[in-house]
Structures are given as structure tokens and as C-alpha cells.
PDB file of C-alpha atoms in Angstrom:
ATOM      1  CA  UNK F   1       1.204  31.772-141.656  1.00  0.00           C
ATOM      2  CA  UNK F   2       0.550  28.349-140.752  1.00  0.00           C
ATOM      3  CA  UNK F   3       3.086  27.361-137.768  1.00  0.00           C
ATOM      4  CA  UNK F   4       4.604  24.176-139.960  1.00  0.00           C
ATOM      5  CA  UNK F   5       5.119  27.020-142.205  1.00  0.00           C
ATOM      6  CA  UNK F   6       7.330  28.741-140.091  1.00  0.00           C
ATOM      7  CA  UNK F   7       8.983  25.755-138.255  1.00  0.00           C
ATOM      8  CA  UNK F   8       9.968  24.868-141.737  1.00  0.00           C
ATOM      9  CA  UNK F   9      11.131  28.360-142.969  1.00  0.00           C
ATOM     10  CA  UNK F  10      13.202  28.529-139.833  1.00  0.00           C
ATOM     11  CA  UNK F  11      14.667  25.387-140.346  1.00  0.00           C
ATOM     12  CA  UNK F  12      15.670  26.033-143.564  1.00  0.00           C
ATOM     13  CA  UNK F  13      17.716  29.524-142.746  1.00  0.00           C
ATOM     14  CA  UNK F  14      19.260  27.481-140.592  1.00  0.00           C
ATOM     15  CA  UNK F  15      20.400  24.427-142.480  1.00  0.00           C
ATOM     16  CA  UNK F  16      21.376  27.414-145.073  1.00  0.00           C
ATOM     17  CA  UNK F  17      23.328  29.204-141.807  1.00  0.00           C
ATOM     18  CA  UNK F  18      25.265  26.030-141.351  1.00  0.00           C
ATOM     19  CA  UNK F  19      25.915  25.350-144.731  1.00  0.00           C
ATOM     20  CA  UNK F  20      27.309  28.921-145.232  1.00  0.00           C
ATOM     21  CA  UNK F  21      29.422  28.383-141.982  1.00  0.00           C
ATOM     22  CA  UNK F  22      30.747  24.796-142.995  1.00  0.00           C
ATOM     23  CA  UNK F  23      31.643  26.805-146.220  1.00  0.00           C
ATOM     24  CA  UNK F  24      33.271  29.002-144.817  1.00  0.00           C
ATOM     25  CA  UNK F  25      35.362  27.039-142.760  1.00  0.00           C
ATOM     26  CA  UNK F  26      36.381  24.827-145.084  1.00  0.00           C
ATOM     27  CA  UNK F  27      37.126  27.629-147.724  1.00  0.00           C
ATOM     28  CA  UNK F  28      34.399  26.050-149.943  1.00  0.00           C
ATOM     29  CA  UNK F  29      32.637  28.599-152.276  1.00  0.00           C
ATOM     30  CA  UNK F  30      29.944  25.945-153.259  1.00  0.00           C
ATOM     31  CA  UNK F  31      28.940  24.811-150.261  1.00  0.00           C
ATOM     32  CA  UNK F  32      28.512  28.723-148.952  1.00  0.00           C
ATOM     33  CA  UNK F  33      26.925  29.713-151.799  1.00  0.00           C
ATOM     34  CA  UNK F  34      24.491  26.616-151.485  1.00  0.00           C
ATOM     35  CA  UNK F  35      23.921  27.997-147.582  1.00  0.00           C
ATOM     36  CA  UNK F  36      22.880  31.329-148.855  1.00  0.00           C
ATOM     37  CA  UNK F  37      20.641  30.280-151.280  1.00  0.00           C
ATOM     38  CA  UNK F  38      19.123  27.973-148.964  1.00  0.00           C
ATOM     39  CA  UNK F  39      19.064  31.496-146.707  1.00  0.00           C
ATOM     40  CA  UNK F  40      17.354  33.628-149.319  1.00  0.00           C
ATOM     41  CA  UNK F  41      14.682  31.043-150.295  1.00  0.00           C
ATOM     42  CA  UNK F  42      13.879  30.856-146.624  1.00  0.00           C
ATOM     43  CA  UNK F  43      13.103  34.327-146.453  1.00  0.00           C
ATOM     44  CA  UNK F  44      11.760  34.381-149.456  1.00  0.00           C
ATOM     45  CA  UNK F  45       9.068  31.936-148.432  1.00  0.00           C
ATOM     46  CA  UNK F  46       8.154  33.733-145.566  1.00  0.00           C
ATOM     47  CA  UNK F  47       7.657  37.145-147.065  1.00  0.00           C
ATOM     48  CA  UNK F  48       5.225  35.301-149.488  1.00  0.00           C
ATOM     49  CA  UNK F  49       3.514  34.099-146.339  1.00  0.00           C
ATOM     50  CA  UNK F  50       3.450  37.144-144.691  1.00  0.00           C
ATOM     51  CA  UNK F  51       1.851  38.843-147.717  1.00  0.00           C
ATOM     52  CA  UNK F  52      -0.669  35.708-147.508  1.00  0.00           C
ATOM     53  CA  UNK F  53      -1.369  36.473-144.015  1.00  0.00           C
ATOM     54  CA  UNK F  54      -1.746  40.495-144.784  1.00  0.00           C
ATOM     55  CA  UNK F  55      -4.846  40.003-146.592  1.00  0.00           C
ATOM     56  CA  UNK F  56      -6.613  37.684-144.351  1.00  0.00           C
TER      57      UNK F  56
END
């Protein structure tokens, strides 16, 4: 995994992170649900780059 790759997945959990937080906070069920979405396409992203990077 290429490190933009990872500076980006990272910064995307935690945009998501904050989001979810914010949400939170404010008692609003979009925005949190918005921050862990964010969360699980992060992760998502970097399993599928992991995998990449397993068969290099």
C-alpha cells in the first residue's frame, strides 16, 4: 500500500470519527451514521489494499 493510500485511508476514519462524535453530541442520527460509514469505507479500503499488497 502506497503511503497516499494510507494518509488518505487514515484521514478518512478520522473525518468519519469526528463526524460520528459531532453526531453524537448533537443527538444527530444522520450525521453519526454518515461518520460511520465514512469509518467502514475507510477500513474497507485498506483491507482491499492490504490484500493488494499480500500478493506482491
Amino acid at each position: 500500500m502506497g503511503l497516499d493510500d494510507k494518509i488518505g485511508n487514515a484521514a478518512q476514519e478520522a473525518a468519519g470519527k469526528a463526524k460520528e462524535g459531532i453526531g453524537k453530541a448533537t443527538d444527530n442520527e444522520r450525521l453519526q451514521a454518515e461518520g460511520q460509514d465514512d469509518q467502514a469505507k475507510a477500513n474497507l479500503k485498506q483491507a482491499g489494499e492490504n490484500v493488494k499488497d499480500a500478493f506482491k
